[in-house]
mmCIF file of N, CA, C and O in Angstrom:
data_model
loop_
_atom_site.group_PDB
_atom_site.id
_atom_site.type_symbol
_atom_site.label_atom_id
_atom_site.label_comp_id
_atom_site.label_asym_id
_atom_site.label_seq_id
_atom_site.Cartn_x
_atom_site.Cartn_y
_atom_site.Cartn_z
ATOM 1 N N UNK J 206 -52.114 59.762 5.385
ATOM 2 C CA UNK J 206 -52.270 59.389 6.768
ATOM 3 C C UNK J 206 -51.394 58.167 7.033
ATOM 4 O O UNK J 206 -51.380 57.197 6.276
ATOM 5 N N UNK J 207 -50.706 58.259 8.082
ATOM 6 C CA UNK J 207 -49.905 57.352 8.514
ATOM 7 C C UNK J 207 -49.868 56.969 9.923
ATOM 8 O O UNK J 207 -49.821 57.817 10.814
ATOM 9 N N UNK J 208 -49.890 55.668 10.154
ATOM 10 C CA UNK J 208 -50.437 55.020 11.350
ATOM 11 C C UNK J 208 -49.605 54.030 11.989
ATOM 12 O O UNK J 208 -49.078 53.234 11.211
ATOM 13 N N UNK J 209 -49.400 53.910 13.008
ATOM 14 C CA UNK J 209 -48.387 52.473 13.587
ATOM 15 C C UNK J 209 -48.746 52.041 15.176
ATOM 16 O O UNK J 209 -48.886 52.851 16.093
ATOM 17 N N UNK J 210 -48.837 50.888 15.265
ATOM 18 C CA UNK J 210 -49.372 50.333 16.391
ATOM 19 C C UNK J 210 -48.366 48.957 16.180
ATOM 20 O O UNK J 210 -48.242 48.135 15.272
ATOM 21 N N UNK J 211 -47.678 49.170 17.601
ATOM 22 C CA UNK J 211 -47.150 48.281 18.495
ATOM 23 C C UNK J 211 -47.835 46.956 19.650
ATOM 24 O O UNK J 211 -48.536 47.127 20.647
ATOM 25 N N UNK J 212 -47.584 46.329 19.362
ATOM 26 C CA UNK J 212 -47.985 45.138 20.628
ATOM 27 C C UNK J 212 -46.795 44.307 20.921
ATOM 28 O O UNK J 212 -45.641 44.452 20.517
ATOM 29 N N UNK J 213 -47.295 43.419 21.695
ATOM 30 C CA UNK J 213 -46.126 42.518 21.818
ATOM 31 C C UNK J 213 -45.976 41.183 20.962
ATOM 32 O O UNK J 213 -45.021 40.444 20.723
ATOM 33 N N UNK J 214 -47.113 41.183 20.658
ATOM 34 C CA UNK J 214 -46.917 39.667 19.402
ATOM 35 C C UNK J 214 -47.448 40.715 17.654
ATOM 36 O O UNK J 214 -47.694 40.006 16.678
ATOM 37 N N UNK J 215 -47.518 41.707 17.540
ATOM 38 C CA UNK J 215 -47.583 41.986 15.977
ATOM 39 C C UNK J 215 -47.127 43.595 16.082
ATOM 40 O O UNK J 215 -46.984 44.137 17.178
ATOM 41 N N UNK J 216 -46.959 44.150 15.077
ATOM 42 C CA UNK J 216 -47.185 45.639 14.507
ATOM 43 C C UNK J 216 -47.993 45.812 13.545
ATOM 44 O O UNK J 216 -48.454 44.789 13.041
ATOM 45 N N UNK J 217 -48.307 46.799 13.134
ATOM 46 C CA UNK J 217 -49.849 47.273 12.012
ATOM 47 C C UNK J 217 -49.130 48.795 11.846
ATOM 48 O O UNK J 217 -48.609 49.635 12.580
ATOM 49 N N UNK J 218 -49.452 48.600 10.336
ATOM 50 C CA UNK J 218 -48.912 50.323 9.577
ATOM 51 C C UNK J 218 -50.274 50.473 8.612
ATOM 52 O O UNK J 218 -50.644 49.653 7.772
ATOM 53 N N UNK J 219 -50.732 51.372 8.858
ATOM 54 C CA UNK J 219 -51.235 51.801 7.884
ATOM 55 C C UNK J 219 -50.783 53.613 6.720
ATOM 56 O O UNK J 219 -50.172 54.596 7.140
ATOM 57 N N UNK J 220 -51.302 53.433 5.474
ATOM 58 C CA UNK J 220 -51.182 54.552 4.742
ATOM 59 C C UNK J 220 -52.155 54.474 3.831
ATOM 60 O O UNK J 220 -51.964 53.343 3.382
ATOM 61 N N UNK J 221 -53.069 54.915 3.256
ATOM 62 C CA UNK J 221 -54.324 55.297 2.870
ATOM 63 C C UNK J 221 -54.859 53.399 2.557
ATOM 64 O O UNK J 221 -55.360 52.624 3.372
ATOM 65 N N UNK J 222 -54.540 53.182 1.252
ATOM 66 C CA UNK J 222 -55.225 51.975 0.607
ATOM 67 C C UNK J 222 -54.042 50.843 1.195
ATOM 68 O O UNK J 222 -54.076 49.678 0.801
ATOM 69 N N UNK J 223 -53.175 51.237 2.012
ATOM 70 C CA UNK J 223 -52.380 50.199 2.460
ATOM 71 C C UNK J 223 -52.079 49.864 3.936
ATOM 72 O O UNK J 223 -51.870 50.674 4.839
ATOM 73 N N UNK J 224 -52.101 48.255 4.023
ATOM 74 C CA UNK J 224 -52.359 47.827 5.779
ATOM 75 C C UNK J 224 -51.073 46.756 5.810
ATOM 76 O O UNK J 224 -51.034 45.824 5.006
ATOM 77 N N UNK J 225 -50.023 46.971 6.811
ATOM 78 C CA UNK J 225 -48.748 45.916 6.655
ATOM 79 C C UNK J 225 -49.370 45.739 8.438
ATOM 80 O O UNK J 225 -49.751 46.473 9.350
ATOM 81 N N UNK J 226 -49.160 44.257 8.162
ATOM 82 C CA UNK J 226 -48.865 43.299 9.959
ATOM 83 C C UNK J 226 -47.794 42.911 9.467
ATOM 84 O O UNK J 226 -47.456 42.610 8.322
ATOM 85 N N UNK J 227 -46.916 42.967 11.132
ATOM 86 C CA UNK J 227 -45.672 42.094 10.964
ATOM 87 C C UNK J 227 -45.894 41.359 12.782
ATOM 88 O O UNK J 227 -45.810 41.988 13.836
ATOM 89 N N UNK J 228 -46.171 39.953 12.602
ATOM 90 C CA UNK J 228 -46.471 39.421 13.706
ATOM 91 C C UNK J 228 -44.570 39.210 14.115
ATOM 92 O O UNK J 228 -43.677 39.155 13.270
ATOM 93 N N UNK J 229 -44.351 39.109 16.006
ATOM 94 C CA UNK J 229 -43.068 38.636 16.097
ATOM 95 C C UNK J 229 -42.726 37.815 15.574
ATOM 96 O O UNK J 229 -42.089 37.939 14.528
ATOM 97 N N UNK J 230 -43.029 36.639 16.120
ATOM 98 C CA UNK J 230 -42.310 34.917 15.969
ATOM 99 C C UNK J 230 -42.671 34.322 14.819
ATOM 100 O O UNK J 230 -42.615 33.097 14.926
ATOM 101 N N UNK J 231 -43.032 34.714 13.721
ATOM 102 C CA UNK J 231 -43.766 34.337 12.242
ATOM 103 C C UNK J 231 -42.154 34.193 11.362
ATOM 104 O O UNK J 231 -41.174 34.888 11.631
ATOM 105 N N UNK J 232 -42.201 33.208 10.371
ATOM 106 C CA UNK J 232 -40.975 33.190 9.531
ATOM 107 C C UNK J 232 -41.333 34.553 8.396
ATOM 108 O O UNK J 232 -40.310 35.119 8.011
ATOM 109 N N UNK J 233 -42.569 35.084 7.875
ATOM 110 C CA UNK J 233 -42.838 36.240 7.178
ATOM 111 C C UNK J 233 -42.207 37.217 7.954
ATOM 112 O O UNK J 233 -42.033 37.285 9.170
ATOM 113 N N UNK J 234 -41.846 38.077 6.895
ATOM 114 C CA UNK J 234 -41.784 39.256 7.249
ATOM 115 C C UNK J 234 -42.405 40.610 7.096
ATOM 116 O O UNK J 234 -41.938 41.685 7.474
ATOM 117 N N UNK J 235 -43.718 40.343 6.381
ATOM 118 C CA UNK J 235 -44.557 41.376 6.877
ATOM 119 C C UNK J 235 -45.618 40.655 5.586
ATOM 120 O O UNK J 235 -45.222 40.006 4.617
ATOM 121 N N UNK J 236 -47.306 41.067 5.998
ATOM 122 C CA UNK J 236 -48.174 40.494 5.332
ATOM 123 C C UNK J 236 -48.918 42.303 5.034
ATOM 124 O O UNK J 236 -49.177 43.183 5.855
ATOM 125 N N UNK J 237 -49.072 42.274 3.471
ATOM 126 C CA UNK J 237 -49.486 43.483 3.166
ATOM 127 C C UNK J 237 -50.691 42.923 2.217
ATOM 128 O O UNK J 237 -50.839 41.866 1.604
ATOM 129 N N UNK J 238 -51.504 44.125 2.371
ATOM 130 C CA UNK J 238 -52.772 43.876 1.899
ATOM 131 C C UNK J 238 -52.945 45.474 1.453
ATOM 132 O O UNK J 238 -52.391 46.425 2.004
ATOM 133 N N UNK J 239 -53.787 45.523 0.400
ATOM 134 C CA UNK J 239 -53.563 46.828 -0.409
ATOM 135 C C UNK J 239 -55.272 46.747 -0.964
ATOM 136 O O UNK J 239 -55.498 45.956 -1.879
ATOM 137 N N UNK J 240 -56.090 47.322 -0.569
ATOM 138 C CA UNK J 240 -57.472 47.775 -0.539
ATOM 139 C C UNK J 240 -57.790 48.500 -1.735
ATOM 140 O O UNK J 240 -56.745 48.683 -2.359
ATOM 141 N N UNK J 241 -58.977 49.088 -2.440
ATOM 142 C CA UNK J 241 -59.628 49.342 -3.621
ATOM 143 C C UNK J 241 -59.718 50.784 -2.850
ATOM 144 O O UNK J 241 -59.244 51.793 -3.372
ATOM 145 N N UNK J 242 -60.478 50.813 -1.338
ATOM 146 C CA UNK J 242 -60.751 52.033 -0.951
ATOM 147 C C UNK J 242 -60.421 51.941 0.319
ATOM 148 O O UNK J 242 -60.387 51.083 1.201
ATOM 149 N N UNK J 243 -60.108 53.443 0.122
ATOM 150 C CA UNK J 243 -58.786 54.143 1.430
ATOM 151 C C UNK J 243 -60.395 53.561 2.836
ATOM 152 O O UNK J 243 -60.040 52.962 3.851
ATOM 153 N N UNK J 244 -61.210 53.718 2.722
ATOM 154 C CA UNK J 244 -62.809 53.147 3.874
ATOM 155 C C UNK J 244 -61.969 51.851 4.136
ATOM 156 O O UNK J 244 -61.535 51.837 5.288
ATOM 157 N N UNK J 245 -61.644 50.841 3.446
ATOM 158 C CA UNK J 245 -61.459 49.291 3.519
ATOM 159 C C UNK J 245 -60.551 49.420 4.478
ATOM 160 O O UNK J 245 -60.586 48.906 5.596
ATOM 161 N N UNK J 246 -59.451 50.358 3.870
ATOM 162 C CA UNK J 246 -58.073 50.004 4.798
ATOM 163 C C UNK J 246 -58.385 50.176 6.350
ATOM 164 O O UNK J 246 -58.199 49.368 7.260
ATOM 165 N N UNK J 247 -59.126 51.983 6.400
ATOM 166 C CA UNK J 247 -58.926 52.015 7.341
ATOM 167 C C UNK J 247 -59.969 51.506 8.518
ATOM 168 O O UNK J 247 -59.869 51.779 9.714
ATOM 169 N N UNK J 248 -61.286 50.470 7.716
ATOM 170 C CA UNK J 248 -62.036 49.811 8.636
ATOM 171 C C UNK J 248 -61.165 48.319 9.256
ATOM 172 O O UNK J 248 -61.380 47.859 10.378
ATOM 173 N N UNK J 249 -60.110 47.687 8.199
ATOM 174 C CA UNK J 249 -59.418 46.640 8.368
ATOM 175 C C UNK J 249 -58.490 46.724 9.474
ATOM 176 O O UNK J 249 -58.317 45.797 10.265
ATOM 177 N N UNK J 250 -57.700 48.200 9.545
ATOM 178 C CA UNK J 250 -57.177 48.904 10.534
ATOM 179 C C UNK J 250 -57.628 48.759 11.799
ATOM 180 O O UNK J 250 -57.218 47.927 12.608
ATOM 181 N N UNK J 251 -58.557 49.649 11.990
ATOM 182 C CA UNK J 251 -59.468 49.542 13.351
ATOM 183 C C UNK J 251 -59.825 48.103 13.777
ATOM 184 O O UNK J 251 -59.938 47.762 14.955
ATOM 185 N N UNK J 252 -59.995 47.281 12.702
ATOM 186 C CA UNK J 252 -60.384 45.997 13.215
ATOM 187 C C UNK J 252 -59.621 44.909 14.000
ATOM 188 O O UNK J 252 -59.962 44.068 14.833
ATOM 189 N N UNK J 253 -57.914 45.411 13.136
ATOM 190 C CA UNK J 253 -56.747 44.620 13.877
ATOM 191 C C UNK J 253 -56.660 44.979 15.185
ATOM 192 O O UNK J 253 -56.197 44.288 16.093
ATOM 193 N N UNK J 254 -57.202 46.280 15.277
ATOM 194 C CA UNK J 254 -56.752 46.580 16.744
ATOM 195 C C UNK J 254 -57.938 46.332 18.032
ATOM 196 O O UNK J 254 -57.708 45.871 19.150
ATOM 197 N N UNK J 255 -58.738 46.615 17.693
ATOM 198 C CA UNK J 255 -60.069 46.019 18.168
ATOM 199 C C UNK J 255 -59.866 44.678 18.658
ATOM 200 O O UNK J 255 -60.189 44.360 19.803
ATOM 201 N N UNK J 256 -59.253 43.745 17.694
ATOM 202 C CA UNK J 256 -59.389 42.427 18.021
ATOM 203 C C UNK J 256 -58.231 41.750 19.050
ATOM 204 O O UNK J 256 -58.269 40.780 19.807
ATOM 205 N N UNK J 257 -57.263 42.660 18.733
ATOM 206 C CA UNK J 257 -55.928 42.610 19.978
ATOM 207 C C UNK J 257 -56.757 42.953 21.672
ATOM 208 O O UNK J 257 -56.328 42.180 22.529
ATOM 209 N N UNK J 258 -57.578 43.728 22.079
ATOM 210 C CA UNK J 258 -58.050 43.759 23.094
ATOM 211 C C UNK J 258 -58.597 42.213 23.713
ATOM 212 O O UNK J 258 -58.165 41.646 24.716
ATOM 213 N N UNK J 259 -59.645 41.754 22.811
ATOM 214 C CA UNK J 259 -60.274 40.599 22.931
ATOM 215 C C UNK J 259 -59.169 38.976 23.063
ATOM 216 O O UNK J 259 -59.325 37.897 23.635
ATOM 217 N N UNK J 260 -58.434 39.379 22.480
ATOM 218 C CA UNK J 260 -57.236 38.400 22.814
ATOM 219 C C UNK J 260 -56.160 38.237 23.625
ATOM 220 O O UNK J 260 -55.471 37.264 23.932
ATOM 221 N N UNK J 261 -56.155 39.628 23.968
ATOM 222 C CA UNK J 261 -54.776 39.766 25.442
ATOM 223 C C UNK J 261 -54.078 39.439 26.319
ATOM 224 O O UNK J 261 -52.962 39.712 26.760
ATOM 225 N N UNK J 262 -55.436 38.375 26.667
ATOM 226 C CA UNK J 262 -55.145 37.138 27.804
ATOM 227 C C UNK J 262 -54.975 35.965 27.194
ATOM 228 O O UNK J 262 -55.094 35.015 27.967
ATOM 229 N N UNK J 263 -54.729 35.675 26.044
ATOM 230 C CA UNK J 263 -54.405 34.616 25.274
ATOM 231 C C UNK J 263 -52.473 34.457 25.422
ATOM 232 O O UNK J 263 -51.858 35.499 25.651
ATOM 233 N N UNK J 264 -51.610 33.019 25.259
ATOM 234 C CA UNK J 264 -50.266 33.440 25.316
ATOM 235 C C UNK J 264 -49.730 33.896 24.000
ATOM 236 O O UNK J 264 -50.275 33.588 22.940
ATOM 237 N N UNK J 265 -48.784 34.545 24.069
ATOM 238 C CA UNK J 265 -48.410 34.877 22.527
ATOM 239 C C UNK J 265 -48.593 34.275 21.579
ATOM 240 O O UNK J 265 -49.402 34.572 20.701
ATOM 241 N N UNK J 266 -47.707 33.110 21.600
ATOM 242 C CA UNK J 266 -48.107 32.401 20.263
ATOM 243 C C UNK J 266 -49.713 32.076 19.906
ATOM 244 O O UNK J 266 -49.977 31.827 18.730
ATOM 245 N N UNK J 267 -50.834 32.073 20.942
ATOM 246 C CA UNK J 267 -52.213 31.716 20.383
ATOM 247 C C UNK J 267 -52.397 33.326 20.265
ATOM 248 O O UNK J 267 -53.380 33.712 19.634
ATOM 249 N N UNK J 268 -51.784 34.003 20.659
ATOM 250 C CA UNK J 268 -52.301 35.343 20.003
ATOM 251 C C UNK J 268 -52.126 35.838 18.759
ATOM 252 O O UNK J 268 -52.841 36.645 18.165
ATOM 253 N N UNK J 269 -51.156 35.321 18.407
ATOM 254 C CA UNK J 269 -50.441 35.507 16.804
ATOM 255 C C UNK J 269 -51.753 34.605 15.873
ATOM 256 O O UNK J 269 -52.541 34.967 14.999
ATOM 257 N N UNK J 270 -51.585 33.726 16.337
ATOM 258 C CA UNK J 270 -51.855 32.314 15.343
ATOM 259 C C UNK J 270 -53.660 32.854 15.463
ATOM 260 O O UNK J 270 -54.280 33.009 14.411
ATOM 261 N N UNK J 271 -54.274 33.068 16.652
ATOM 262 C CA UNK J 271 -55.584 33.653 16.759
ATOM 263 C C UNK J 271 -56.041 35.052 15.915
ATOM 264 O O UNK J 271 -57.107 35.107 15.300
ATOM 265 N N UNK J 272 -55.106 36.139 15.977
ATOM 266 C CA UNK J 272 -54.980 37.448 15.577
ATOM 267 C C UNK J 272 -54.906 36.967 13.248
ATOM 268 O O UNK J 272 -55.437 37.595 12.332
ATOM 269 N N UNK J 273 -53.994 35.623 13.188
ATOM 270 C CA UNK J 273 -54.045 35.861 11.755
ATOM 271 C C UNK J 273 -55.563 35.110 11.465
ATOM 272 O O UNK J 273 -56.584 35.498 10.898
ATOM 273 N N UNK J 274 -55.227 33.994 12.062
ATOM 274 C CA UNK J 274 -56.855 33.409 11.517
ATOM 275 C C UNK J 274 -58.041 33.971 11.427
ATOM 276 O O UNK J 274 -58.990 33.613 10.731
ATOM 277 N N UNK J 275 -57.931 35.196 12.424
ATOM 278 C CA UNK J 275 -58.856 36.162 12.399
ATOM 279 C C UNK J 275 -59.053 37.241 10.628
ATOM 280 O O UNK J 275 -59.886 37.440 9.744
ATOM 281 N N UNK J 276 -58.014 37.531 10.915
ATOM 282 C CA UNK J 276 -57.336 38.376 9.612
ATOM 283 C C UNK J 276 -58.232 38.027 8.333
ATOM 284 O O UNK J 276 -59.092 38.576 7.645
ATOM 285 N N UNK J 277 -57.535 36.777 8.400
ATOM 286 C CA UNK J 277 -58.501 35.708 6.954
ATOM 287 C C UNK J 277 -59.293 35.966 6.841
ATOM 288 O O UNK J 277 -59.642 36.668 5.892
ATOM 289 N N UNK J 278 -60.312 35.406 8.057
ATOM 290 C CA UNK J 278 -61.949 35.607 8.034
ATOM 291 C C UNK J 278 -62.469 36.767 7.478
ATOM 292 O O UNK J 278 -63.273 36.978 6.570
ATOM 293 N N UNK J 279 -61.616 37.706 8.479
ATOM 294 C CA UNK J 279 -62.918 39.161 8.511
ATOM 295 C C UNK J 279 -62.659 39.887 6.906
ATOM 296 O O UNK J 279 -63.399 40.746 6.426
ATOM 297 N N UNK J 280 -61.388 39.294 6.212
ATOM 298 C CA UNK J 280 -61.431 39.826 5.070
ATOM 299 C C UNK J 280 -61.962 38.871 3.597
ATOM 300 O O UNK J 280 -61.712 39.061 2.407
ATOM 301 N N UNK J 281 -62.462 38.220 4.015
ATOM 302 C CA UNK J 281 -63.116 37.033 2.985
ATOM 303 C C UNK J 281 -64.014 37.728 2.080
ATOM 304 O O UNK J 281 -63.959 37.337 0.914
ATOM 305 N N UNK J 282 -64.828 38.664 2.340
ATOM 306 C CA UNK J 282 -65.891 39.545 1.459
ATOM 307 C C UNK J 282 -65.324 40.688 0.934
ATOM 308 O O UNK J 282 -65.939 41.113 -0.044
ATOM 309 N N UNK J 283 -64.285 41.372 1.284
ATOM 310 C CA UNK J 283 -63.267 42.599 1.044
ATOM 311 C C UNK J 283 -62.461 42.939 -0.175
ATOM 312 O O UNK J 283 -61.242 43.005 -0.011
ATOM 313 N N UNK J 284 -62.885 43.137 -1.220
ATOM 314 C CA UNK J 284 -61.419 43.527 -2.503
ATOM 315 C C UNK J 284 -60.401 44.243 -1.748
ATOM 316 O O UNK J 284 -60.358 45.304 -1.125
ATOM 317 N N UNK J 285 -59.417 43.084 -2.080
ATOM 318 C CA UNK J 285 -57.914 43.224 -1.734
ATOM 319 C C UNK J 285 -56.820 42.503 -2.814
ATOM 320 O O UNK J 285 -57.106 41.681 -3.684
ATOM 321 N N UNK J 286 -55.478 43.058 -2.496
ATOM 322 C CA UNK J 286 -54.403 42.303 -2.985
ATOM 323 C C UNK J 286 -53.849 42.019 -1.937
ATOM 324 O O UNK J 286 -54.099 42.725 -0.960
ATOM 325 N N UNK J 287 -53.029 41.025 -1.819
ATOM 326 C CA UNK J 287 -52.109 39.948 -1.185
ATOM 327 C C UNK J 287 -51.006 39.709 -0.891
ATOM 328 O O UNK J 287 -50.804 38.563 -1.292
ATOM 329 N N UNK J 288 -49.571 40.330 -0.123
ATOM 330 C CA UNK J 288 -48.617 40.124 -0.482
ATOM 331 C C UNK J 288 -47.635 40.199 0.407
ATOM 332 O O UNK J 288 -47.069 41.155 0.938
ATOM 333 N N UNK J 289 -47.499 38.853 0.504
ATOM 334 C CA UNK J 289 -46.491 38.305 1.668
ATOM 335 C C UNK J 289 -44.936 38.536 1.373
ATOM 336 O O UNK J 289 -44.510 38.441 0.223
ATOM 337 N N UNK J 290 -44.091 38.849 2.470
ATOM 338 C CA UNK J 290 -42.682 39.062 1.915
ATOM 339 C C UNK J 290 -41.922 38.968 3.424
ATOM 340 O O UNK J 290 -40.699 39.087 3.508
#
């Protein structure tokens, strides 16, 4: 399964146990996170996007900077790997 969602301050890919954001204006170039179970990814999935609604009216840059800090949080209890590039 393969997935891609566009906005104006990030993108989100998913493929089973794997979730890439690539926010615009960030010096990274994409933050990947790689899940134990294909459930994780694709609840982490739904969640990025979920949370883009709730922020919309925010300006870009607090949407970015809001959208990662978020990220952190909701995955604090989650087996994952890590890997910025």
């Amino acid at each position: 399964m393969k997935k891609r969602k566009i906005s104006t301050y990030f993108s989100v890919y998913i493929n089973e146990k794997e979730v890439v954001i690539h926010y615009a204006n960030t010096k990274e170039l994409a933050q990947e996170f790689l899940f134990k179970l294909e459930e994780d990814a694709e609840r982490f999935y739904q969640s990025c996007l979920d949370i883009e609604k709730s922020i919309e009216s925010l300006s870009a840059s607090k949407q970015e900077v809001t959208h990662n800090q978020w990220v952190k949080q909701t995955l604090k209890d989650v087996d994952y790997e890590y890997v910025e590039y």
